[in-house]
Coordinates of C-alpha atoms in Angstrom, one line a residue:
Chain A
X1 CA -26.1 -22.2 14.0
X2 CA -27.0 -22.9 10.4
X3 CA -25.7 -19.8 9.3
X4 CA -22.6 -20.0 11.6
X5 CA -22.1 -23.0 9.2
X6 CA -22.7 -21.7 5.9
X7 CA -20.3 -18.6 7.1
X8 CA -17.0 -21.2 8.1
X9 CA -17.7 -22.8 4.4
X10 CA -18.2 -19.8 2.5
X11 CA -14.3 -18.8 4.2
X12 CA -12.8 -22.7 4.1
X13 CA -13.9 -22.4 -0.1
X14 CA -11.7 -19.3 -0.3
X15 CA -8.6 -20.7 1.3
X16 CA -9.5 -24.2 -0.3
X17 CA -9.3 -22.5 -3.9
X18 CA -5.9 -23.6 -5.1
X19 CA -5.2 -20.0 -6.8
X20 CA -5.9 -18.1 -3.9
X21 CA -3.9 -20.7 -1.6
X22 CA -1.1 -20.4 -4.4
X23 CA -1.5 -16.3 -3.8
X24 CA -1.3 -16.5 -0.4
X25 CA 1.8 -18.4 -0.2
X26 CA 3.4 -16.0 -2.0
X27 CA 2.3 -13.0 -0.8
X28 CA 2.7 -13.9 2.3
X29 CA 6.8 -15.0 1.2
X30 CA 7.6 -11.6 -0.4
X31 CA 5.8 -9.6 2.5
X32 CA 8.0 -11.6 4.9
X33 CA 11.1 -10.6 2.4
X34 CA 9.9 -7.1 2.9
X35 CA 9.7 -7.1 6.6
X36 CA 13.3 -8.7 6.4
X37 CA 14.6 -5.3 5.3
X38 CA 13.7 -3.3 8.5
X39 CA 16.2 -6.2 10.3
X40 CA 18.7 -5.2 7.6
X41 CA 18.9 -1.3 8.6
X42 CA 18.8 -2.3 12.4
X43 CA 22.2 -4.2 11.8
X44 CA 23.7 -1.9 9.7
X45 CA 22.6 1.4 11.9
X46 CA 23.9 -1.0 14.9
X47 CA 27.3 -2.3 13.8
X48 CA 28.2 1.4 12.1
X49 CA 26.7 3.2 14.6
X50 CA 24.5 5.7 12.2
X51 CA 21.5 6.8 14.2
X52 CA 19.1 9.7 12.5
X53 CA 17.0 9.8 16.1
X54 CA 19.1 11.6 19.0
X55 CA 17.3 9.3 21.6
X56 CA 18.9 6.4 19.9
X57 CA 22.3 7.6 20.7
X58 CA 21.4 7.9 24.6
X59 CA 23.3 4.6 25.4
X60 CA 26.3 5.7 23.7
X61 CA 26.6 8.7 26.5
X62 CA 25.8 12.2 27.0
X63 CA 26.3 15.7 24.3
X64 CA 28.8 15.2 22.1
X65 CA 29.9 12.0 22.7
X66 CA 26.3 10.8 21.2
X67 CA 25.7 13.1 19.0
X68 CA 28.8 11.9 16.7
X69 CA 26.8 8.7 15.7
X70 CA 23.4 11.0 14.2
X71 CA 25.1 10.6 10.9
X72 CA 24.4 8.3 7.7
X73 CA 26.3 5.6 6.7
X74 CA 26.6 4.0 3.1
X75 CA 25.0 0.8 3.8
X76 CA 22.4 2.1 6.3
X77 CA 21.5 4.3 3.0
X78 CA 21.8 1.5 0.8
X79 CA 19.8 -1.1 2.6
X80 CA 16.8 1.8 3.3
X81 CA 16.5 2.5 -0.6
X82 CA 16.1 -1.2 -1.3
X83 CA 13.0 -1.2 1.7
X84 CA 11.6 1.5 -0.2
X85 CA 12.0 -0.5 -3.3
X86 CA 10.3 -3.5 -2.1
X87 CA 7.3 -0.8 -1.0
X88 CA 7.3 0.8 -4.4
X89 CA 7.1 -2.5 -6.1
X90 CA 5.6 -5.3 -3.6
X91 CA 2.3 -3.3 -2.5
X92 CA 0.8 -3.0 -6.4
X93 CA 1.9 -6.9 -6.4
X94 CA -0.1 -7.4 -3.5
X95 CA -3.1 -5.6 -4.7
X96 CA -3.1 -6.1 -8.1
X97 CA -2.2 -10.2 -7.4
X98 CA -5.1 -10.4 -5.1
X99 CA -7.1 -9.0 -7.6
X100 CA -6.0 -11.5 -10.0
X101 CA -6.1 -14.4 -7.6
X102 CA -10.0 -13.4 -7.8
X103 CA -10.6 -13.1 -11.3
X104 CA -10.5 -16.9 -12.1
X105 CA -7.0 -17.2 -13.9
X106 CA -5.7 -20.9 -14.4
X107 CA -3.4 -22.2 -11.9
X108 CA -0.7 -22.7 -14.3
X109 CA -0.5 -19.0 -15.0
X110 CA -1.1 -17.8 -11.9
X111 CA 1.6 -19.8 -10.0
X112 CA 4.1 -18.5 -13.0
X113 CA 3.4 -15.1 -12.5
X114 CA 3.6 -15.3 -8.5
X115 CA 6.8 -17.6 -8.8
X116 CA 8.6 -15.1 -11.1
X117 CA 7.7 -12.5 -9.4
X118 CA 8.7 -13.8 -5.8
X119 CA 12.1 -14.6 -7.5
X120 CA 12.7 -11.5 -9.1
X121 CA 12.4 -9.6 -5.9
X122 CA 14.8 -12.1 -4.5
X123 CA 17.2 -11.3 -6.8
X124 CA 16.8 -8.1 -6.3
X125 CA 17.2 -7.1 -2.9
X126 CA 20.6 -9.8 -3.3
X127 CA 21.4 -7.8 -6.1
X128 CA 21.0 -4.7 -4.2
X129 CA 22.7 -5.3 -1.2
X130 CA 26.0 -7.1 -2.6
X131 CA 25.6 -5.4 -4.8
X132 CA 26.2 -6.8 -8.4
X133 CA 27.1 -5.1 -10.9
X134 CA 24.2 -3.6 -13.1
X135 CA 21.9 -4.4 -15.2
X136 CA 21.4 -7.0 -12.6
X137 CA 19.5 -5.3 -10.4
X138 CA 18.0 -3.2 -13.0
X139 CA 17.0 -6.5 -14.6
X140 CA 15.5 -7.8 -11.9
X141 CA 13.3 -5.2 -11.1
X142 CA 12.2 -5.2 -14.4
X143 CA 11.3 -8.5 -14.0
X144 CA 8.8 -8.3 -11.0
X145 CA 7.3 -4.8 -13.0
X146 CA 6.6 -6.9 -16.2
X147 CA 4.8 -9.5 -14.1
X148 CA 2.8 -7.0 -12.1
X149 CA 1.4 -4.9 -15.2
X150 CA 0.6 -8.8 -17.2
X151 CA -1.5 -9.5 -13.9
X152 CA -3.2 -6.0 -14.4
X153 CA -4.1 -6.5 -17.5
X154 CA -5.6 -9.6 -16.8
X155 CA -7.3 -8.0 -14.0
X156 CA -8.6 -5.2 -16.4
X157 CA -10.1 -7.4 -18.7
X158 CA -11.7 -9.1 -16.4
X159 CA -13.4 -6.5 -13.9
X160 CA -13.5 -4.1 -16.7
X161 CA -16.6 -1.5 -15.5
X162 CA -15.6 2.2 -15.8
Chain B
X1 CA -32.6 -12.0 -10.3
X2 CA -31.5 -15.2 -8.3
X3 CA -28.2 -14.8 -9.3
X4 CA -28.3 -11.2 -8.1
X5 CA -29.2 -12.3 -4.7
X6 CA -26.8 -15.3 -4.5
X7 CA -24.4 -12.6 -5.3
X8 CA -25.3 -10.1 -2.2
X9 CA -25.7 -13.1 0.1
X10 CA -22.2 -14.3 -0.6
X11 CA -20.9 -10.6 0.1
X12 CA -22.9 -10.5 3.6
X13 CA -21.4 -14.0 4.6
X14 CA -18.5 -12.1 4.1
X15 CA -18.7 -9.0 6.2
X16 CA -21.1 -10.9 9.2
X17 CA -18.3 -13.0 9.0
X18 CA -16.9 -12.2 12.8
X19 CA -13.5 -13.0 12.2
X20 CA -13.8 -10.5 8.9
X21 CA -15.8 -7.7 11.0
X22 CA -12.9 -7.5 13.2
X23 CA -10.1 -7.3 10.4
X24 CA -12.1 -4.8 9.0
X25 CA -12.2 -3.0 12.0
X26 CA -9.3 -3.0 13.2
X27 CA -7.4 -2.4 9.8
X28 CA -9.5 0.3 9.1
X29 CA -8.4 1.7 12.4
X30 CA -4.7 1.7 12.0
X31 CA -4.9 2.5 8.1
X32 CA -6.7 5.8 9.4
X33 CA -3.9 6.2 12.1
X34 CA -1.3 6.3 8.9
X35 CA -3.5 8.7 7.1
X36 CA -3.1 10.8 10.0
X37 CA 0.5 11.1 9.6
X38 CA 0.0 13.5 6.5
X39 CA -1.9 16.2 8.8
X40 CA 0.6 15.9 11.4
X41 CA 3.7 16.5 9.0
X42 CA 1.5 19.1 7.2
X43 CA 0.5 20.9 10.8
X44 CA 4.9 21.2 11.2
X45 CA 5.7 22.0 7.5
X46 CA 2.9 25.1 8.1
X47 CA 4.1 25.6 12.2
X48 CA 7.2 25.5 11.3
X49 CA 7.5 27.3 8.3
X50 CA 9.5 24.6 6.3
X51 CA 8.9 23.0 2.9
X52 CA 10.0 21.4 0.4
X53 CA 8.4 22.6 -3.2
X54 CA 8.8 26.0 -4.0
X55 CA 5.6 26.6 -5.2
X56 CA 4.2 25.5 -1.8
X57 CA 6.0 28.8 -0.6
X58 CA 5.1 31.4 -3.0
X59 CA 2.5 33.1 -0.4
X60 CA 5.1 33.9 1.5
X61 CA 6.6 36.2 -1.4
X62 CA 8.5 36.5 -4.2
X63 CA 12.2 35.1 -4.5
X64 CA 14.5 35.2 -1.5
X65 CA 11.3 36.0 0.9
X66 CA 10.3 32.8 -0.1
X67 CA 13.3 30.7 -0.8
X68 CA 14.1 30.9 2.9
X69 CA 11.2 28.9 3.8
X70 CA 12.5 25.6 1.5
X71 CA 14.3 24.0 4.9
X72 CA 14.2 21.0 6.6
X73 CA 12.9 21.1 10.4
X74 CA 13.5 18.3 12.6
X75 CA 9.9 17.8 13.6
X76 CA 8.9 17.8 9.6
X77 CA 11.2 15.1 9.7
X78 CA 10.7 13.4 12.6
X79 CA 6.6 13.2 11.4
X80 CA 8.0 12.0 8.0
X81 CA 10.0 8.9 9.5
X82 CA 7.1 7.9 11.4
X83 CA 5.1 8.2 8.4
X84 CA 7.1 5.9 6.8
X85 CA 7.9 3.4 9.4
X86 CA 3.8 3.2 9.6
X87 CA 4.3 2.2 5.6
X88 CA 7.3 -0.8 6.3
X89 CA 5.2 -2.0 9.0
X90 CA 0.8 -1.6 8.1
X91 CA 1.2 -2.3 4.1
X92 CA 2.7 -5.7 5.5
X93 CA 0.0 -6.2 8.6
X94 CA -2.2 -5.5 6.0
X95 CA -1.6 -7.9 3.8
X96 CA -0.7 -10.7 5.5
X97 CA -3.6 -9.6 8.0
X98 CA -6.3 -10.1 5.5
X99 CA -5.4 -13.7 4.4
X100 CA -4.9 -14.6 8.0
X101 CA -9.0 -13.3 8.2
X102 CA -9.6 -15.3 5.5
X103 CA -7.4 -18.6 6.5
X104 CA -10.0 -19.2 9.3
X105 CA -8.7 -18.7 12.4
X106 CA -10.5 -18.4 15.8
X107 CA -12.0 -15.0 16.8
X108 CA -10.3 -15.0 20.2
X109 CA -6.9 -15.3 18.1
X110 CA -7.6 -13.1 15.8
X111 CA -8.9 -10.3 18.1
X112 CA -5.7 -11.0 19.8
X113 CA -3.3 -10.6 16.6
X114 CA -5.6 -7.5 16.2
X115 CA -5.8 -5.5 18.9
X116 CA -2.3 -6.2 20.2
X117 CA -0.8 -5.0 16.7
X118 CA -3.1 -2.1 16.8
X119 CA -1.9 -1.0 20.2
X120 CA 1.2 -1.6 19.7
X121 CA 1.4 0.8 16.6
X122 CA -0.5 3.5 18.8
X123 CA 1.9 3.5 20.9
X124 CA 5.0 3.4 18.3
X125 CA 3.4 7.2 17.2
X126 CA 3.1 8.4 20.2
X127 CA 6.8 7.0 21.2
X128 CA 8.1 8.6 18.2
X129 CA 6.3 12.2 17.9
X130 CA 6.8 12.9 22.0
X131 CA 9.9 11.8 21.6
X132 CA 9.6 9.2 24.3
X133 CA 13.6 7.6 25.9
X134 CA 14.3 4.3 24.5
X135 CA 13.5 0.9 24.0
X136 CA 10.4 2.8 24.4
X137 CA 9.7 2.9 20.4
X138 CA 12.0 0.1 19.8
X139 CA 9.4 -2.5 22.3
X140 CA 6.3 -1.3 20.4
X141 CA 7.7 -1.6 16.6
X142 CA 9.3 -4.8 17.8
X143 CA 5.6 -5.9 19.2
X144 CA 4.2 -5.1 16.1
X145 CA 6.6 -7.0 14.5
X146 CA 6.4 -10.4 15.8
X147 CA 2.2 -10.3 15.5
X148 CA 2.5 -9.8 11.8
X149 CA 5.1 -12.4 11.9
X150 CA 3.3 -14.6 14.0
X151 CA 0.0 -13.4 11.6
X152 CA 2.4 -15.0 8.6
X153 CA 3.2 -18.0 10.2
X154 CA -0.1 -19.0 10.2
X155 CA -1.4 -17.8 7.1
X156 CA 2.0 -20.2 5.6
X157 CA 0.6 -23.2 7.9
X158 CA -2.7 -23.2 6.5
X159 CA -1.9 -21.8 2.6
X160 CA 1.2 -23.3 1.7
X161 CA 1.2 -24.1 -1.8
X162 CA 4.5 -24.2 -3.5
Chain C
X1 CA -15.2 -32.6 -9.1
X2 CA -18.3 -31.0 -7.3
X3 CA -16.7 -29.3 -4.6
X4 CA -14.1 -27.6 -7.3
X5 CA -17.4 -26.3 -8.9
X6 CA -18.4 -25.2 -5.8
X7 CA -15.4 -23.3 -5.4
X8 CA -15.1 -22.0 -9.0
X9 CA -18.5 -20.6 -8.3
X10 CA -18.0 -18.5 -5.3
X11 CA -14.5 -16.8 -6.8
X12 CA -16.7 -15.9 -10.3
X13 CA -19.5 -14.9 -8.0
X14 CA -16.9 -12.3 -6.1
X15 CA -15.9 -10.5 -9.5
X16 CA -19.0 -10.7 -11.0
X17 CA -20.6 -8.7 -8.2
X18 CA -20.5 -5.5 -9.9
X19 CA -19.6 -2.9 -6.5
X20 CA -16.2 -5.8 -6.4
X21 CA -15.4 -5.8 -10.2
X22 CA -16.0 -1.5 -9.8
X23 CA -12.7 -1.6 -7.0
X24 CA -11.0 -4.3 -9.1
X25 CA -11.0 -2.1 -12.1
X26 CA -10.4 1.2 -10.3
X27 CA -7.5 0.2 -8.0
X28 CA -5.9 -1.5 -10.9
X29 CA -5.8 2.0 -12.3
X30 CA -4.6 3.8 -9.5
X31 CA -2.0 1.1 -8.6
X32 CA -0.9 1.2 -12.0
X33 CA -0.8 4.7 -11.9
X34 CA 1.3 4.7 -8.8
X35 CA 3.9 2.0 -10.7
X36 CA 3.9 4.8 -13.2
X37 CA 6.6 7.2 -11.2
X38 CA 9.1 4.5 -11.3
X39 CA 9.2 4.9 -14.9
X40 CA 9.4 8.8 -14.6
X41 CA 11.7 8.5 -11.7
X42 CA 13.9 6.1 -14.3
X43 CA 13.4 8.5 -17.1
X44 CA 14.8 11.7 -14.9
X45 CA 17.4 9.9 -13.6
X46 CA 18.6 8.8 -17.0
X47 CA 18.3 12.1 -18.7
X48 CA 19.7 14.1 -16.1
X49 CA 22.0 11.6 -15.4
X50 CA 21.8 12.1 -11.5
X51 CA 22.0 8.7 -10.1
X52 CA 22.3 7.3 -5.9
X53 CA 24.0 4.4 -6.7
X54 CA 27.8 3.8 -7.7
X55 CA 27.0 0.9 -9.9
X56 CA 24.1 2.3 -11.7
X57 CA 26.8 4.9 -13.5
X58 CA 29.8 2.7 -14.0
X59 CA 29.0 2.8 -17.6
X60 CA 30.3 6.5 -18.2
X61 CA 33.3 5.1 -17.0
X62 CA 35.6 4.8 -14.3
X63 CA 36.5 7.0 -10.9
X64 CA 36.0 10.6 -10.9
X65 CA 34.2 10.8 -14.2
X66 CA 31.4 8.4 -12.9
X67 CA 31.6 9.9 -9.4
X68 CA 29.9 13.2 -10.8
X69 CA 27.0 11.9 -11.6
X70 CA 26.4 10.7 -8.0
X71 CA 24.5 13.6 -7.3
X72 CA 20.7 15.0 -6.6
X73 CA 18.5 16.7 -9.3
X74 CA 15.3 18.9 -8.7
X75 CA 13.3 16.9 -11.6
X76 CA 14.4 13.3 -9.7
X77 CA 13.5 14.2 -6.2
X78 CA 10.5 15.6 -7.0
X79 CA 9.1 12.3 -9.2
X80 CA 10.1 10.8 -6.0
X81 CA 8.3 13.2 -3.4
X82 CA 5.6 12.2 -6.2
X83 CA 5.9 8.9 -5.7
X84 CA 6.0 8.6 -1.9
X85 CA 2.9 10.8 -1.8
X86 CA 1.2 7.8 -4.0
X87 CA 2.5 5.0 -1.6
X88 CA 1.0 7.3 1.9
X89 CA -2.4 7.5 0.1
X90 CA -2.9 4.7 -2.6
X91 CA -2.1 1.7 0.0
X92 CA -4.9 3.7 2.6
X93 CA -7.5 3.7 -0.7
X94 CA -6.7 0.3 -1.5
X95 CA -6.9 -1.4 2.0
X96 CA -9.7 0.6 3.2
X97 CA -11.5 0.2 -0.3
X98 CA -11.1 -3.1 -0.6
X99 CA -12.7 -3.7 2.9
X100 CA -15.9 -1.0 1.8
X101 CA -16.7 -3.0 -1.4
X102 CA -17.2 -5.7 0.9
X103 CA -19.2 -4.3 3.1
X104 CA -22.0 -4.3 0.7
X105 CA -22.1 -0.2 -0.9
X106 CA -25.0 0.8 -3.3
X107 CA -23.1 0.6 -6.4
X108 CA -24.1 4.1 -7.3
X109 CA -22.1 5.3 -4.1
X110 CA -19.5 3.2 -4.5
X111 CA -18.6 4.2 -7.9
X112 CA -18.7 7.5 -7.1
X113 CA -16.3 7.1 -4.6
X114 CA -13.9 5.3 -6.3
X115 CA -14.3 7.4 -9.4
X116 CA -13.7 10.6 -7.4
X117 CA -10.9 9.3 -6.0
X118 CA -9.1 8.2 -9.6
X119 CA -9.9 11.8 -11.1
X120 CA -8.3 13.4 -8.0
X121 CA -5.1 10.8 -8.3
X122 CA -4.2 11.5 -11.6
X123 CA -4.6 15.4 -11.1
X124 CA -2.3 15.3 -7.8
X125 CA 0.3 13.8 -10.4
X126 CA -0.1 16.4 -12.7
X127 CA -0.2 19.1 -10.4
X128 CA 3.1 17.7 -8.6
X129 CA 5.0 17.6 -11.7
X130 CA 3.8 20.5 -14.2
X131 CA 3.9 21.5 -11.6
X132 CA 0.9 23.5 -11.3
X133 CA 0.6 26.6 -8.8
X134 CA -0.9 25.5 -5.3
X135 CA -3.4 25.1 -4.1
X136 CA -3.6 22.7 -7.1
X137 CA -1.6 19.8 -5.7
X138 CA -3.2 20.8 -2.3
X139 CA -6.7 20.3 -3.2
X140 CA -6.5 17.6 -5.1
X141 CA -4.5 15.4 -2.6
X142 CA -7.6 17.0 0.1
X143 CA -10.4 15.1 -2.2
X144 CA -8.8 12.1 -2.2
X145 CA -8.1 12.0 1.5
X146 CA -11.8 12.4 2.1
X147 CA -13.2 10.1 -0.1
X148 CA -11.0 7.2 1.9
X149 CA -12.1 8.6 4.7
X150 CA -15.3 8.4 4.0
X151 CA -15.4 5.1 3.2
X152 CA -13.1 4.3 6.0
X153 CA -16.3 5.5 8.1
X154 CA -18.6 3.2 5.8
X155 CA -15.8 0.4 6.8
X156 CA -16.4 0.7 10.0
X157 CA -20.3 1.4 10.5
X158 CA -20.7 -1.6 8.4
X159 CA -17.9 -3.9 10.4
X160 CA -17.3 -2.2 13.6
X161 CA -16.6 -5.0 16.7
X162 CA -13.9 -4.3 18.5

């Protein structure tokens, strides 16, 4: 029972330490974003009707008549490259925040690096999907990497043990 | 030396931490499910004869012998876009899954989130790869879906720190 | 005040534990690494000048002469085969690494495993753009598919409740 105790405390200290509250606020918002993408492709595949499966086209009839929508479609495209973005750019946040998040940084710094970065990924997939002229997007991007490679260095010095 | 053991004691809590042990397990489970997704597409790029680097085919001969080989196949791709779904959809159950472990929530919730995410992405690979008829794949992404979203919500209720 | 010392002392205690600081330093490496191929993608793109996006070559100026650069190039697509390859197995290591220095490793092992793993990284990147003859890239991405795995089995010897 005792140790049932210390075990509930040991976990309420982790979500009570304002850093790693701070990180999982964010995370959590630019995970969300992420997810947000998959809906994005759905609508666009639905509304142009631009399937890559065959068994998605089953509704739409039999042969031919289905087999016209297995094609890609400009926004489909667009709105898959900027999912794969996000993954190419939102997983090292994740493990390289949460790594941060542990190291002890100040609060100040930490919520600056995870506000910028949950902005910058804002912009971006805005940027992307309008899509604004560049460097907007380009910008933005940059942005979020700049952010990401600060928190690994702070990580690095930290943990350093090669 | 008592710091030592203050140090290994804090780890334990961790993992004997029940709600940890079975985001541990579980995650572990479906991260190995991903993994697998490489020897699948690697079991139809060999099968099938179809790649995609050239000097993945130079056993097959010099020049043309070879050249004929650099294809796509559907079922390479078809393996590759379940692969990748399992990316958009784990890296985010993942995340979000681990601070939910850590936010404190009851084991008989958790093992919930758990399991029926789990399931539900066992399912997505088998609905994909067979191919089974729709919304058969469509129900167990979408299932997925709203546990990591649901996994989120909570993590938000009990983190937020803007 | 005393139960923000309390809390300051369990985070320092987490990255002072030497198996925890090992990861912290090691999957910044890898993640960093992985953030790497953006830059190369970038750099091929740019040199090349093969771009995806109709925006991203407005600058060499208006309709048909921008339209050519719209195009695929062997160096890009292969920085970006590179890349993906990253993403399948670098989220795995980090997830199910992350959970294994929790689980309380000999520090001995766990260095090893997360050393191996880092060598074997960084040679799949060579090896994929050199590129090297297989099995080169082969082998290398097979070592660092089995050290996750087997720390995906510690994982779950250490956690397992299902």
């Amino acid at each position: 029972r005792r140790g049932e105790m210390a075990k509930s405390t040991q976990l309420t200290q982790l979500i009570n330490n304002d850093v790693f509250r701070a990180f999982a606020t964010y995370a959590a918002i630019v995970l969300l974003k992420m997810m947000l993408m998959s809906l994005i492709t759905a609508y666009f595949r639905i509304t142009r009707k631009a399937f890559v499966n065959p068994e998605d086209t089953e509704s739409f009839g039999k042969g031919e008549a289905a087999k016209k929508y297995l094609r890609t479609d400009p926004d489909v495209e667009r709105a898959r490259r900027g999912h794969l973005n996000d993954l190419e750019n939102i997983v090292p946040f994740f493990g390289i925040g949460l790594l941060y998040a542990l190291s002890g940084p100040e609060l100040s710094s930490a919520l600056l690096h995870f506000r910028i970065f949950t902005g910058a990924r804002i912009l971006h997939t805005f940027a992307y999907l309008i899509p604004l002229p560049q460097p907007g997007r380009g910008l933005s991007w940059a942005v979020g990497y700049a952010v990401t490679f600060s928190m690994a260095y702070n990580v690095l010095r930290a943990a350093w043990l090669l």
